[in-house]
Amino acid sequence: MNTDWHELIHRYIAGTTSAEETTALQEALKTDANLRALYLDYMNLDVALEAKAEAAEMILPMERVVFPQQQSWSDWLFWRPLTAAAAGVAFGLFCASVAWAYVVPSLGKVITLLQESFESGPAPLVTGVPIDPGRWSGDYTEVVGEQKGVKPASGKKMLRFLRGDFEGRSIPSSHSSDVFRLVDVRPYRREFADGGAVVQLSAVFNATSFPEDENFSATLTLFALDASLVGNEVVKGENVLSTESLAFSRSSRVGIDRDPASWQKVSNELRLPPGTEFLMLRMGMSNDTKSKDKRRDSFAGHFADNVQLVIARRPEIPVP
Amino acid sequence: MPNPDDQHHAKFLRLFAEHEAALHTLLRAMLPSREDASEALQETIVVLWQKFGEFDPTRDFKNWACGIARNKALALLRDRKRDRHIFDDELVNRLADETLAMEQRHFTQREALDACLQKLPAAQREMVLAAYTKGTRMDELATRRGQTPMSLYKLLHRIRQALLECVRRTLAEEELA
């Protein structure tokens, strides 16, 4: 390939070609398939570099969120940013570690803080409440593929709840398996410094078929924390999150049906206090069966998938 | 009970998110500048959102969205016929067709870009990202770097060419594997 074409394409991208040069490029592109491929590769690179630059402006040291391979994009939810002329936009995409924003016309900018489909990343820890950001930890859980008649809600993997206790702590009376994740929201202080932002946590849950005399439900809880509880073992104590958080919100219990083909969605929101520095997310699967005879601390086939945490500004409801 | 509006939003976002890169690259291939492509993309999104209620879910969203994007690009080009940087309709449409046919290739190249950027010396990586940052003026960037605009453009060209060779090499290696 004549390197002059690289130079000419670059100058065309820069908008500095003369009318004659543009015509020459046009006529060459019409007849030369390889040149067209080169030109289109440069255009693709142009778009990708623009996206990288915008993401680099937005990206902050925080959670790693891993993008899937293209073959799973058809199953992938909520990953790419969206622009809307009506509301003004921020892009952020293509990177492996990125918080990205999109715009929903009725909401304005929405920033995705976490998108988890369990396709990759380290296995959840089973050591109780995490004290550091970036990894799931809690009761005994594991990441699994399709099993017990349940297919992942997206991709090839999902989280399975196993037990209601964790390594080093046996709790026979437990009837809830919980997993936690700590998220650093300090980079987004500007968004909620005036109390004007809401975070929304959502996930889907499912179970293998279970007897009619048993009942299960799922909940999501959000705790707004300042930095004093992060890296501090005291957070592992019972009720500390509730009593020491700046604010918290638990979703209503969503009953799990007996159809392994259907996933139930749970959502929860929390308006962030201005001093929030971290969020602790909790996903819980609870055995609500009213039976004194049955043990309720282990789970035969209960799953979670498609966890998403977003933040957006939302005004409070005006009152007279 | 899920809010139907939220479900509608979420469905649109899922579909758009899946094909956003392909749409943006299509528009960039048809239009002479990044700014034109961004403008057309924003207009496309507004139309897609406005018409999403009429979209037949049995149809292919990407084809539908690309059709709207192409029309937006062609309309923008018609408005700027006197611009010396505009290609004629025959070429623009051929570039559009071939971009869509190259979607998988371009995806692989985009995936490889992170690693290729990391292979650049840090100063060059920072320069190219600065050059692509919205609102950056090349003359101001050149001044900040103590260079003339011409030498900055030439450096940017060399870096872009190196990046393209790198992502193309990655594509070739994957095809061989």
XYZ file of C-alpha atoms in Angstrom, chain B residues 1-125:
125
model
C -45.112 -4.277 39.728
C -42.386 -3.040 37.343
C -42.987 0.415 35.917
C -43.870 -0.013 32.208
C -41.972 3.169 31.343
C -38.844 1.838 33.022
C -39.193 -1.417 31.123
C -39.594 0.475 27.881
C -36.488 2.556 28.637
C -34.510 -0.488 29.627
C -35.489 -2.382 26.515
C -34.472 0.509 24.286
C -31.179 0.934 26.112
C -30.380 -2.755 25.829
C -30.986 -2.782 22.115
C -29.236 0.476 21.440
C -26.279 -0.388 23.668
C -25.735 -3.575 21.741
C -25.428 -1.763 18.414
C -24.186 1.670 19.348
C -20.617 1.086 18.198
C -21.740 -0.214 14.821
C -24.014 2.797 14.325
C -21.300 5.256 15.261
C -18.768 3.655 12.938
C -21.325 3.608 10.115
C -21.900 7.336 10.500
C -18.184 8.068 10.736
C -17.594 6.152 7.530
C -20.232 8.181 5.701
C -19.390 11.623 7.070
C -16.266 13.741 6.710
C -15.602 14.581 10.366
C -16.004 13.244 13.915
C -18.174 16.222 14.755
C -20.513 15.435 11.884
C -20.707 11.814 12.980
C -21.478 12.779 16.593
C -24.161 15.203 15.461
C -25.743 12.568 13.234
C -25.544 9.974 16.001
C -27.337 12.224 18.438
C -30.058 12.955 15.888
C -30.334 9.253 15.136
C -30.791 8.373 18.791
C -33.541 10.928 19.180
C -35.404 9.490 16.187
C -34.869 5.905 17.350
C -36.248 6.783 20.770
C -39.192 8.695 19.331
C -40.074 5.833 16.991
C -39.266 2.990 19.368
C -42.912 2.625 20.304
C -43.673 1.768 16.696
C -40.743 -0.614 16.334
C -41.844 -4.166 15.561
C -39.871 -6.384 17.959
C -39.862 -9.216 15.428
C -37.696 -7.047 13.173
C -33.954 -6.734 13.454
C -33.202 -3.672 15.562
C -29.779 -3.130 14.049
C -31.054 -3.046 10.479
C -33.821 -0.672 11.478
C -31.464 1.607 13.386
C -28.840 1.582 10.643
C -31.489 2.549 8.108
C -32.409 5.583 10.174
C -28.741 6.438 10.728
C -27.994 6.242 7.008
C -30.860 8.566 6.215
C -29.619 11.030 8.820
C -26.135 10.956 7.319
C -27.399 11.400 3.782
C -29.591 14.303 4.875
C -26.652 15.976 6.551
C -24.562 15.505 3.416
C -27.287 16.961 1.224
C -27.283 20.075 3.376
C -23.553 20.471 2.824
C -23.177 19.729 -0.879
C -20.791 22.634 -1.385
C -18.321 21.324 1.199
C -15.198 20.212 -0.651
C -14.742 17.326 1.809
C -18.007 15.618 0.921
C -17.787 12.424 -1.124
C -20.465 11.717 -3.697
C -23.508 9.578 -2.917
C -22.213 6.579 -4.849
C -19.104 6.333 -2.687
C -20.869 7.225 0.550
C -23.388 4.428 0.069
C -20.671 1.933 -0.854
C -18.702 2.901 2.263
C -21.855 2.433 4.327
C -22.512 -1.038 2.890
C -18.930 -2.162 3.423
C -18.768 -0.786 6.969
C -21.738 -2.894 7.931
C -20.142 -5.932 6.326
C -16.961 -5.294 8.344
C -18.674 -5.114 11.728
C -16.972 -8.167 13.212
C -13.584 -7.030 11.921
C -14.052 -3.604 13.425
C -15.210 -5.065 16.719
C -12.024 -7.133 16.952
C -9.936 -4.072 16.156
C -11.669 -2.034 18.853
C -11.098 -4.822 21.348
C -7.406 -4.792 20.474
C -7.051 -1.049 20.851
C -6.490 -1.091 24.617
C -3.486 -3.359 24.316
C -2.153 -1.387 21.336
C -2.461 1.880 23.244
C -0.499 0.342 26.090
C 2.312 -0.463 23.684
C 2.746 3.230 22.929
C 5.146 5.256 25.032
C 3.138 6.951 27.778
C 3.712 10.423 26.355
C 2.367 9.404 22.945
C -0.609 7.662 24.518
